[in-house]
Coordinates of C-alpha atoms (C1' of nucleotides) in Angstrom, one line a residue:
Chain A
X699 CA 0.2 -14.4 -28.0
X700 CA 1.7 -12.0 -25.5
X701 CA 5.4 -12.0 -25.9
X702 CA 7.6 -13.5 -23.1
X703 CA 10.3 -11.1 -22.3
X704 CA 13.9 -12.3 -22.1
X705 CA 16.9 -10.3 -21.8
X706 CA 18.9 -8.5 -22.8
X707 CA 16.5 -5.7 -23.9
X708 CA 17.1 -2.4 -25.6
X709 CA 14.5 0.0 -24.4
X710 CA 14.0 3.8 -24.7
X711 CA 12.3 6.7 -23.0
X712 CA 11.3 9.2 -25.5
X713 CA 9.7 12.3 -24.0
X714 CA 9.0 15.5 -25.9
X715 CA 10.6 18.5 -24.3
X716 CA 7.7 20.3 -22.6
X717 CA 9.6 22.0 -19.9
X718 CA 9.2 19.5 -17.1
X719 CA 9.1 15.8 -16.5
X720 CA 5.6 14.5 -16.1
X721 CA 5.2 11.9 -13.3
X722 CA 3.6 9.6 -15.9
X723 CA 6.7 9.9 -18.1
X724 CA 8.9 9.4 -15.1
X725 CA 7.1 6.2 -14.2
X726 CA 7.5 5.0 -17.8
X727 CA 11.2 5.8 -17.6
X728 CA 11.5 3.9 -14.3
X729 CA 9.9 0.8 -15.6
X730 CA 12.1 0.9 -18.7
X731 CA 15.2 1.2 -16.6
X732 CA 14.0 -1.5 -14.3
X733 CA 13.6 -3.8 -17.1
X734 CA 17.2 -3.3 -18.1
X735 CA 18.4 -3.7 -14.6
X736 CA 16.6 -7.0 -14.2
X737 CA 17.1 -8.4 -17.7
X738 CA 20.3 -6.7 -18.9
X739 CA 20.5 -4.5 -22.0
X740 CA 20.5 -0.7 -22.5
X741 CA 18.3 2.1 -21.6
X742 CA 18.2 4.9 -24.2
X743 CA 17.0 8.5 -23.8
X744 CA 15.7 10.2 -26.9
X745 CA 14.2 13.6 -26.9
X746 CA 11.4 13.9 -29.4
X747 CA 11.8 17.5 -30.4
X748 CA 10.7 17.4 -33.9
X749 CA 8.1 20.0 -33.2
X750 CA 10.6 22.8 -33.2
X751 CA 8.3 25.5 -31.8
X752 CA 8.0 23.6 -28.6
X753 CA 11.6 22.6 -28.3
X754 CA 14.3 24.2 -26.4
X755 CA 17.7 23.1 -25.1
X756 CA 16.8 24.1 -21.6
X757 CA 13.8 22.0 -21.6
X758 CA 15.8 19.0 -22.6
X759 CA 18.3 19.7 -19.9
X760 CA 15.5 20.0 -17.3
X761 CA 14.2 16.5 -18.2
X762 CA 17.7 15.0 -17.8
X763 CA 18.2 16.8 -14.5
X764 CA 14.9 15.6 -13.2
X765 CA 15.7 12.1 -14.2
X766 CA 19.0 12.2 -12.5
X767 CA 17.4 13.6 -9.3
X768 CA 15.0 10.7 -9.4
X769 CA 17.8 8.3 -9.7
X770 CA 17.0 7.1 -13.2
X771 CA 20.2 7.0 -15.2
X772 CA 20.5 6.4 -18.9
X773 CA 22.9 4.1 -20.7
X774 CA 22.7 5.8 -24.2
X775 CA 21.8 9.3 -25.2
X776 CA 20.3 11.7 -24.9
X777 CA 19.7 11.7 -28.6
X778 CA 17.9 14.6 -30.2
X779 CA 15.4 13.5 -32.7
X780 CA 15.7 16.9 -34.5
X781 CA 19.3 16.0 -35.4
X782 CA 18.1 13.0 -37.3
X783 CA 15.6 14.6 -39.6
X784 CA 17.6 14.1 -42.8
X785 CA 17.7 10.3 -42.1
X786 CA 13.9 10.2 -41.6
X787 CA 13.4 12.1 -44.9
X788 CA 15.6 9.6 -46.6
X789 CA 13.6 6.8 -45.3
X790 CA 10.4 8.5 -46.5
X791 CA 11.9 8.9 -50.0
X792 CA 12.7 5.2 -49.9
X793 CA 9.1 4.3 -49.1
X794 CA 7.9 6.7 -51.8
X795 CA 10.2 5.2 -54.4
X796 CA 9.1 1.7 -53.4
X797 CA 5.5 2.7 -53.9
X798 CA 4.7 2.1 -50.2
X799 CA 3.9 5.8 -49.8
X800 CA 2.4 8.4 -52.2
X801 CA 2.0 12.0 -52.7
X802 CA -1.2 13.7 -51.7
X803 CA -1.9 17.1 -53.3
X804 CA -5.1 17.9 -51.5
X805 CA -5.1 21.1 -49.5
X806 CA -5.7 21.1 -45.7
X807 CA -9.1 22.5 -46.4
X808 CA -10.0 19.7 -48.7
X809 CA -8.9 17.2 -46.3
X810 CA -10.8 18.7 -43.5
X811 CA -14.0 18.5 -45.7
X812 CA -13.3 14.9 -46.4
X813 CA -12.8 14.2 -42.8
X814 CA -15.9 16.0 -41.8
X815 CA -18.0 14.0 -44.2
X816 CA -16.4 10.8 -43.0
X817 CA -17.1 11.6 -39.4
X818 CA -20.7 12.4 -40.3
X819 CA -21.1 9.1 -42.0
X820 CA -19.4 7.2 -39.3
X821 CA -16.9 6.0 -41.9
X822 CA -13.1 5.9 -41.8
X823 CA -10.9 8.0 -43.9
X824 CA -9.1 5.3 -45.7
X825 CA -11.7 4.6 -48.2
X826 CA -11.8 8.3 -49.1
X827 CA -8.0 8.7 -49.8
X828 CA -7.2 10.0 -53.2
X829 CA -4.1 8.9 -55.0
X830 CA -2.7 10.2 -58.2
X831 CA -0.4 8.4 -60.7
X832 CA 3.2 8.6 -59.8
X833 CA 4.0 10.2 -63.2
X834 CA 1.5 12.8 -62.7
X835 CA 2.6 13.3 -59.2
X836 CA 6.1 13.9 -60.4
X837 CA 4.9 16.4 -62.9
X838 CA 2.9 18.3 -60.2
X839 CA 5.8 18.4 -57.8
X840 CA 8.1 19.6 -60.6
X841 CA 5.5 22.3 -61.2
X842 CA 5.9 23.4 -57.6
X843 CA 2.6 22.2 -56.4
X844 CA 2.6 21.6 -52.6
X845 CA 2.0 18.1 -51.4
X846 CA 2.5 15.8 -48.5
X847 CA 3.6 12.2 -48.5
X848 CA 1.2 9.6 -47.1
X849 CA 2.1 6.2 -46.1
X850 CA -0.2 3.5 -47.5
X851 CA -1.5 1.4 -44.7
X852 CA -2.0 -2.3 -45.5
X853 CA -5.6 -3.4 -45.9
X854 CA -5.2 -6.2 -43.3
X855 CA -5.9 -6.7 -39.7
X856 CA -3.0 -5.6 -37.5
X857 CA -2.6 -7.2 -34.1
X858 CA -0.5 -5.7 -31.4
X859 CA 1.0 -8.4 -29.1
X860 CA 1.0 -6.2 -26.1
X861 CA 3.1 -7.0 -23.1
X862 CA 0.6 -5.6 -20.6
X863 CA -2.7 -6.1 -22.5
X864 CA -2.4 -9.2 -24.5
X865 CA -3.4 -9.2 -28.1
X866 CA -5.1 -6.1 -29.4
X867 CA -6.4 -6.2 -32.9
X868 CA -7.3 -3.4 -35.3
X869 CA -9.5 -4.2 -38.3
X870 CA -8.5 -3.3 -41.8
X871 CA -11.1 -0.5 -42.2
X872 CA -9.7 1.6 -39.4
X873 CA -6.2 2.0 -40.9
X874 CA -5.9 5.5 -42.3
X875 CA -3.1 6.5 -44.7
X876 CA -1.2 9.0 -42.6
X877 CA 1.2 11.7 -43.4
X878 CA 4.9 10.9 -43.0
X879 CA 6.3 14.0 -44.7
X880 CA 4.8 17.4 -44.4
X881 CA 4.4 19.8 -47.2
X882 CA 7.6 21.5 -46.1
X883 CA 9.4 18.2 -46.2
X884 CA 9.7 17.7 -42.6
X885 CA 9.0 14.2 -41.2
X886 CA 6.1 13.6 -38.8
X887 CA 6.2 11.9 -35.4
X888 CA 5.2 8.4 -36.5
X889 CA 7.9 8.2 -39.1
X890 CA 10.6 9.6 -36.8
X891 CA 9.8 7.3 -33.9
X892 CA 9.9 4.2 -36.1
X893 CA 13.1 5.2 -37.9
X894 CA 14.8 6.0 -34.7
X895 CA 13.7 2.8 -33.0
X896 CA 15.0 0.8 -35.9
X897 CA 18.3 2.6 -36.0
X898 CA 18.8 2.5 -32.3
X899 CA 18.0 -1.2 -32.3
X900 CA 15.2 -0.9 -29.8
X901 CA 13.8 -4.3 -29.0
X902 CA 11.0 -3.3 -26.7
X903 CA 8.8 -0.2 -26.8
X904 CA 7.3 0.3 -23.4
X905 CA 5.3 3.5 -23.4
X906 CA 2.1 5.2 -22.3
X907 CA -1.3 3.9 -23.3
X908 CA -2.0 7.0 -25.4
X909 CA 0.2 5.4 -28.1
X910 CA -1.7 2.1 -28.3
X911 CA -3.9 3.3 -31.1
X912 CA -0.9 4.5 -33.0
X913 CA 0.9 1.2 -32.8
X914 CA -0.7 -0.3 -35.9
X915 CA 0.8 2.6 -37.8
X916 CA 4.2 1.9 -36.3
X917 CA 4.0 -1.9 -37.0
X918 CA 3.1 -1.2 -40.6
X919 CA 6.1 1.2 -40.9
X920 CA 8.5 -1.2 -39.3
X921 CA 7.4 -3.8 -41.8
X922 CA 7.5 -1.5 -44.7
X923 CA 11.0 -0.5 -43.8
X924 CA 12.0 -4.1 -43.6
X925 CA 12.8 -4.0 -39.9
X926 CA 12.1 -6.8 -37.3
X927 CA 9.3 -5.8 -35.0
X928 CA 10.1 -4.9 -31.4
X929 CA 7.9 -6.0 -28.6
X930 CA 5.4 -3.5 -27.4
X931 CA 3.9 -2.7 -24.0
X932 CA 1.5 0.0 -23.2
X933 CA 1.3 1.4 -19.7
X934 CA -2.0 2.8 -18.3
X935 CA -2.2 6.5 -17.7
X936 CA -2.0 8.2 -14.4
X937 CA -5.2 10.0 -13.3
X938 CA -5.8 12.9 -11.0
X939 CA -8.1 12.9 -8.0
X940 CA -11.0 13.8 -10.4
X941 CA -10.3 10.6 -12.3
X942 CA -9.3 12.6 -15.3
X943 CA -5.9 12.6 -16.8
X944 CA -3.5 14.0 -14.3
X945 CA -3.4 17.8 -15.1
X946 CA -2.1 20.9 -13.4
X947 CA -5.6 21.9 -12.4
X948 CA -5.8 19.0 -9.9
X949 CA -2.3 19.6 -8.5
X950 CA 1.3 18.9 -9.1
X951 CA 2.1 16.8 -12.2
X952 CA 5.8 17.0 -12.6
X953 CA 8.7 15.5 -10.8
X954 CA 10.2 19.0 -10.3
X955 CA 7.1 20.1 -8.5
X956 CA 7.2 17.3 -6.0
X957 CA 10.9 17.9 -5.5
X958 CA 10.1 21.5 -4.7
X959 CA 7.4 20.4 -2.3
X960 CA 10.0 18.6 -0.3
X961 CA 9.5 15.1 -1.5
X962 CA 12.6 12.8 -1.3
X963 CA 13.6 11.2 -4.7
X964 CA 13.6 7.8 -3.1
X965 CA 10.1 8.3 -1.9
X966 CA 8.8 9.5 -5.2
X967 CA 10.5 6.7 -7.0
X968 CA 9.1 4.1 -4.7
X969 CA 5.6 5.6 -4.9
X970 CA 5.7 5.7 -8.7
X971 CA 6.9 2.1 -9.0
X972 CA 3.9 1.0 -7.0
X973 CA 1.4 2.9 -9.1
X974 CA 0.7 0.2 -11.6
X975 CA 3.0 -2.5 -10.4
X976 CA 3.3 -4.5 -7.3
X977 CA 5.8 -7.3 -6.2
X978 CA 2.8 -9.6 -5.6
X979 CA 3.3 -9.7 -1.8
X980 CA 2.6 -7.1 0.8
X981 CA 5.8 -5.2 0.6
X982 CA 5.5 -1.4 -0.2
X983 CA 8.4 0.4 1.2
X984 CA 11.1 -1.2 -0.8
X985 CA 14.8 -0.4 -1.2
X986 CA 16.0 0.1 -4.8
X987 CA 17.8 -3.2 -5.1
X988 CA 14.8 -5.0 -3.6
X989 CA 12.6 -3.4 -6.3
X990 CA 15.0 -4.4 -9.0
X991 CA 15.1 -8.0 -7.8
X992 CA 11.3 -8.2 -7.6
X993 CA 10.5 -6.4 -10.8
X994 CA 9.0 -8.2 -13.8
X995 CA 6.9 -6.9 -16.6
X996 CA 4.2 -9.5 -16.3
X997 CA 3.1 -7.9 -13.0
X998 CA 2.4 -4.6 -14.7
X999 CA -1.2 -3.6 -14.2
X1000 CA -3.4 -2.6 -17.1
X1001 CA -5.9 -0.2 -15.5
X1002 CA -5.4 3.5 -14.9
X1003 CA -4.5 4.6 -11.4
X1004 CA -5.3 7.7 -9.5
X1005 CA -2.3 9.6 -8.1
X1006 CA -2.8 9.8 -4.3
X1007 CA -0.9 12.7 -2.8
X1008 CA -1.6 11.4 0.7
X1009 CA 0.0 8.1 0.1
X1010 CA 3.0 9.9 -1.4
X1011 CA 3.2 12.0 1.8
X1012 CA 3.1 8.8 3.8
X1013 CA 5.8 7.3 1.7
X1014 CA 7.9 10.4 2.1
X1015 CA 7.7 10.3 5.9
X1016 CA 8.8 6.6 5.8
X1017 CA 12.0 7.6 3.9
X1018 CA 12.6 10.7 6.0
X1019 CA 12.4 8.5 9.1
X1020 CA 14.4 5.5 7.8
X1021 CA 17.2 7.2 5.9
X1022 CA 20.3 8.3 7.7
X1023 CA 20.2 12.1 8.2
X1024 CA 23.4 12.1 6.3
X1025 CA 21.8 10.6 3.3
X1026 CA 19.2 13.2 2.8
X1027 CA 21.2 16.2 3.9
X1028 CA 21.8 17.1 0.3
X1029 CA 18.1 17.1 -0.3
X1030 CA 17.2 19.3 2.8
X1031 CA 19.9 21.8 2.3
X1032 CA 18.0 23.8 -0.4
X1033 CA 15.0 24.0 2.0
X1034 CA 17.2 25.1 4.9
X1035 CA 18.5 27.8 2.5
X1036 CA 15.0 28.9 1.8
X1037 CA 14.4 29.6 5.5
X1038 CA 17.9 31.1 6.0
X1039 CA 19.4 28.2 7.8
X1040 CA 22.0 27.3 5.1
X1041 CA 24.9 28.0 7.4
X1042 CA 23.8 25.5 9.8
X1043 CA 23.5 22.6 7.4
X1044 CA 25.6 19.7 8.3
X1045 CA 26.4 20.9 11.8
X1046 CA 25.9 18.5 14.7
X1047 CA 23.2 20.7 16.1
X1048 CA 21.3 20.8 12.8
X1049 CA 21.7 17.0 12.5
X1050 CA 20.2 16.6 15.9
X1051 CA 17.4 19.0 15.1
X1052 CA 16.6 17.1 11.9
X1053 CA 16.7 13.8 13.7
X1054 CA 14.2 15.1 16.3
X1055 CA 11.8 16.6 13.7
X1056 CA 11.8 14.4 10.7
X1057 CA 9.3 11.9 12.1
X1058 CA 7.0 14.9 12.6
X1059 CA 7.0 16.2 9.1
X1060 CA 5.4 15.0 5.8
X1061 CA 8.0 16.7 3.7
X1062 CA 11.3 18.7 3.7
X1063 CA 9.5 22.1 3.6
X1064 CA 7.8 21.4 6.9
X1065 CA 11.0 19.9 8.3
X1066 CA 13.1 23.0 7.5
X1067 CA 10.4 25.2 9.1
X1068 CA 10.2 23.2 12.2
X1069 CA 13.9 23.2 12.7
X1070 CA 14.1 26.9 12.6
X1071 CA 13.1 27.2 16.3
X1072 CA 16.6 26.2 17.4
X1073 CA 18.4 28.7 15.3
X1074 CA 16.3 31.8 14.8
X1075 CA 15.7 34.6 17.4
X1076 CA 12.0 34.9 16.8
X1077 CA 9.3 33.1 18.8
X1078 CA 5.7 34.1 18.8
X1079 CA 3.4 32.9 21.5
X1080 CA -0.2 31.9 21.3
X1081 CA -2.2 34.2 23.5
X1082 CA -5.2 32.0 24.0
X1083 CA -3.1 28.9 25.0
X1084 CA -0.9 31.1 27.2
X1085 CA -3.9 32.2 29.1
X1086 CA -5.0 28.7 29.5
X1087 CA -1.6 27.6 30.9
X1088 CA -1.7 30.6 33.3
X1089 CA -5.1 29.6 34.5
X1090 CA -3.9 26.2 35.6
X1091 CA -1.3 27.7 37.9
X1092 CA -1.6 31.2 39.4
X1093 CA 2.1 31.1 40.2
X1094 CA 3.2 30.2 36.7
X1095 CA 5.6 33.0 36.2
X1096 CA 7.3 32.3 39.5
X1097 CA 7.5 28.6 38.7
X1098 CA 8.9 29.2 35.3
X1099 CA 11.5 31.4 36.8
X1100 CA 12.4 28.7 39.3
X1101 CA 12.5 26.2 36.6
X1102 CA 14.9 28.3 34.6
X1103 CA 17.2 28.5 37.5
X1104 CA 17.2 24.7 37.9
X1105 CA 17.7 24.2 34.3
X1106 CA 20.7 26.5 34.4
X1107 CA 22.1 24.6 37.4
X1108 CA 21.9 21.3 35.6
X1109 CA 24.2 19.9 33.0
X1110 CA 21.5 20.3 30.4
X1111 CA 21.4 16.6 29.7
X1112 CA 17.9 15.2 28.8
X1113 CA 17.9 13.2 32.1
X1114 CA 19.0 16.2 34.3
X1115 CA 16.4 18.5 32.7
X1116 CA 13.7 15.9 33.2
X1117 CA 14.6 15.5 36.8
X1118 CA 14.8 19.2 37.4
X1119 CA 11.4 19.8 36.1
X1120 CA 9.8 16.9 37.9
X1121 CA 11.5 17.7 41.2
X1122 CA 10.1 21.2 41.0
X1123 CA 6.7 20.0 40.1
X1124 CA 6.7 17.7 43.1
X1125 CA 7.9 20.3 45.5
X1126 CA 5.2 22.7 44.4
X1127 CA 2.6 20.0 44.2
X1128 CA 1.9 20.5 40.7
X1129 CA 1.3 18.1 37.8
X1130 CA 4.3 18.0 35.6
X1131 CA 2.1 18.9 32.6
X1132 CA 1.4 22.3 34.3
X1133 CA 5.0 23.2 33.8
X1134 CA 5.7 21.2 30.6
X1135 CA 3.2 22.8 28.4
X1136 CA 4.1 26.5 29.1
X1137 CA 7.7 25.6 28.8
X1138 CA 7.2 24.2 25.4
X1139 CA 5.3 27.2 24.4
X1140 CA 8.0 29.5 25.8
X1141 CA 10.8 27.8 23.9
X1142 CA 9.1 26.7 20.6
X1143 CA 6.0 28.9 20.3
X1144 CA 4.0 25.7 19.7
X1145 CA 1.9 23.3 21.7
X1146 CA 3.2 20.3 19.8
X1147 CA 6.6 19.0 19.1
X1148 CA 9.3 16.6 20.2
X1149 CA 9.7 15.4 23.8
X1150 CA 10.2 18.5 25.9
X1151 CA 13.5 17.7 27.4
X1152 CA 15.1 16.8 24.0
X1153 CA 13.8 20.2 22.8
X1154 CA 15.3 22.0 25.8
X1155 CA 18.5 20.2 25.6
X1156 CA 19.0 21.0 22.0
X1157 CA 17.7 24.6 22.5
X1158 CA 20.8 25.1 24.7
X1159 CA 21.4 27.1 27.8
X1160 CA 21.4 30.6 26.5
X1161 CA 18.3 30.4 24.3
X1162 CA 16.4 28.5 27.0
X1163 CA 17.1 31.1 29.6
X1164 CA 16.3 34.0 27.3
X1165 CA 13.0 32.6 26.1
X1166 CA 11.8 31.4 29.5
X1167 CA 12.5 34.9 30.9
X1168 CA 10.9 36.6 27.9
X1169 CA 7.9 34.4 28.1
X1170 CA 7.5 35.2 31.9
X1171 CA 7.4 38.9 31.0
X1172 CA 5.0 38.1 28.2
X1173 CA 2.6 36.4 30.6
X1174 CA 2.9 39.1 33.1
X1175 CA 2.0 41.8 30.5
X1176 CA -0.9 39.9 29.0
X1177 CA -3.8 42.4 28.8
X1178 CA -6.7 41.6 31.0
X1179 CA -9.7 40.0 29.3
X1180 CA -12.4 42.5 28.7
X1181 CA -15.9 41.0 28.2
Chain B
rG1013 C1' -19.8 9.7 -34.1
rG1014 C1' -16.0 5.6 -35.3
rC1015 C1' -12.0 2.4 -33.4
rC1016 C1' -9.2 0.8 -29.1
rC1017 C1' -8.3 0.1 -23.8
rC1018 C1' -9.9 -0.3 -18.8
rA1019 C1' -13.4 -1.7 -14.4
rU1020 C1' -12.0 -5.5 -6.5
rC1021 C1' -12.9 -1.0 -0.2
rG1022 C1' -12.9 6.7 -1.2
rU1023 C1' -7.5 5.8 -3.2
rC1024 C1' -3.1 2.2 -4.5
rU1025 C1' -3.4 -3.0 -4.9
rA1026 C1' -3.3 -8.9 -3.9
rG1027 C1' -6.3 -12.7 -5.5
rG1028 C1' -7.2 -15.3 -12.5
rG1029 C1' -13.2 -21.1 -11.0
rG1030 C1' -14.3 -23.4 -4.3
rU1031 C1' -10.6 -17.4 0.1
rC1032 C1' -14.1 -15.3 6.6
rA1033 C1' -12.1 -11.5 -0.8
rG1034 C1' -5.7 -10.2 1.9
rG1035 C1' -2.4 -5.8 2.5
rA1036 C1' -1.4 -0.4 2.3
rC1037 C1' -3.0 5.1 2.4
rA1038 C1' -6.9 8.0 4.3
rC1039 C1' -10.7 7.9 8.2
rC1040 C1' -12.4 6.3 13.4
rG1041 C1' -11.2 4.0 18.2
rC1042 C1' -7.8 2.1 21.8
rC1043 C1' -2.6 1.4 23.6
rC1044 C1' 2.1 3.9 24.2
rU1045 C1' 2.9 9.1 25.9
rU1046 C1' 4.2 15.8 28.9
rU1047 C1' 2.2 17.4 23.6
rC1048 C1' 2.5 16.3 18.3
rA1049 C1' 4.2 12.6 15.4
rA1050 C1' 6.0 7.8 14.6
rG1051 C1' 4.8 2.8 16.3
rG1052 C1' 1.4 -1.2 18.0
rC1053 C1' -3.6 -3.2 18.2
rG1054 C1' -8.6 -3.0 16.4
rG1055 C1' -12.7 -0.9 13.4
rC1056 C1' -15.2 1.1 9.0
rG1057 C1' -15.0 -0.2 3.9
rA1058 C1' -15.0 -3.3 -2.4
rC1059 C1' -15.7 -7.6 -6.5
rA1060 C1' -20.1 -1.4 -11.5
rC1061 C1' -24.8 -3.7 -13.5
rG1062 C1' -27.4 -7.6 -16.3
rG1063 C1' -27.3 -12.1 -18.7
rG1064 C1' -24.8 -16.6 -19.7
rU1065 C1' -21.0 -21.1 -19.0
rU1066 C1' -20.4 -24.2 -14.5
rC1067 C1' -22.0 -28.5 -9.2
rG1068 C1' -19.8 -23.7 -8.0
rA1069 C1' -18.0 -17.4 -10.6
rA1070 C1' -14.6 -11.5 -8.2
rU1071 C1' -12.1 -14.9 -11.4
rC1072 C1' -14.3 -17.4 -18.1
rC1073 C1' -17.9 -15.4 -22.2
rC1074 C1' -21.5 -11.7 -24.1
rG1075 C1' -24.0 -7.3 -23.3
rU1076 C1' -25.0 -2.6 -20.6
rU1077 C1' -23.1 1.4 -17.9
rG1078 C1' -19.1 4.3 -16.6
rG1079 C1' -14.1 6.1 -17.2
rG1080 C1' -9.9 6.8 -20.4
rG1081 C1' -7.2 7.0 -25.1
rC1082 C1' -6.8 7.6 -30.4
rU1083 C1' -9.3 9.7 -34.4
rA1084 C1' -3.7 16.3 -37.0
rC1085 C1' 0.8 18.5 -42.4
rC1086 C1' 1.0 17.8 -32.5
rA1087 C1' 4.2 14.6 -30.2

RNA sequence: GGCCCCAUCGUCUAGGGGUCAGGACACCGCCCUUUCAAGGCGGCGACACGGGUUCGAAUCCCGUUGGGGCUACCA
């Protein structure tokens, strides 16, 4: 039977330090924390850094930073698995002494040969394992002969009562005696995980599906070490657009990359939560506390999902539009800095600009770029469009000049600017658009953007006058078209 | 190869024996509108296939196909 989850729970997130936080891992962390938030308990962070060559303090720090950015805080840890190696070795010795593990003196080459043969025959390795008498083993160890310690898997069916998949059973023949201590005496992953989960009192192991096949090993170890079994749950993997495991070839894979692409943490969090879980109704954009309140493990999906960057972008816009500008100011600031606008961050003018443009951007990179028009000195105009505007009104330059004067005479409120332009258009018997479009081009260098009078008002007297005048000169100097 | 998992619109999903198979992203159209967005309204679009079980299967069972995972002295 699938276990029924009751709180409090002790859960953990146990990434290996690879240098970034993978979105799949991030989602696992989110679900784990959500469980604690709805059931009570503790969320533990443990860095699986036993593979020393791949480990590095900075990588660990990066994972923590990324989690903090995402808003996933930890109750206990980070614990470094590498610091617990002596404890793991000790447990291995215990298993060895109890006869639950044994020494294997075969060389890697020999093992490979055995494996090759087993593979060819479609047979599992377990029937091919070779044990030696304990006394002989001792003698050979004393003689300095290298060996590994293998855990003896029970010859019984092992069933994983999986929280998201129901019962998954593994027949006796597939259990292979696996190495728990390498020839150099270092513990392997399976041993370390189980030892740590026991010592840390983990009551539920919620992790990626890639560990499902390893779970029988872990269950056997828990039992051999005399520990009560935690509950298990295995989350489906996240796929790329090519339906393959999400990888760098198909796009961004890490939390840090999305952050750098200008995705708000709230948006990424919300998007990730929905990738494999749903509240059961039609809600999608959900506040944090709403998610916590709605979350339950039995609504976790069991099939892999494709990461959809378009939907993420949509989600991001939702958050950019609905959050107070103040709330995401800390997030935009680095992007403003990147385009040299750092000094304006937090000013009233900048806030107004962000307010005006956030609904028009899919991410903070775009937003920072757009907002530059109010602060920089450079505008570049599109020649083809400019010609088109000029062709609609042969007096355009004069009209823009008149418009500039009327703007200057107004109080620069949105209403006054609006009236100024429309009055002029009416007097000159022009459609408003004939003036509006070139004015937009003059000021922003773009044919699209926020409502014109908001744009002009925010642009300010000085800049408006300058750009209108400069654009007039530009129009006048446009080289004639030669066919 | 062996073992295990998975399978509803292109994508994320709801639905777990009787539904016009619902919602969201994307796409298309219309409305709003000075433009671009946002928003509103509408459209396109799915139960992988084959067998059972049943009065009745998207839903339960088996098989096939497809995808994924594991199969290390990596984690």
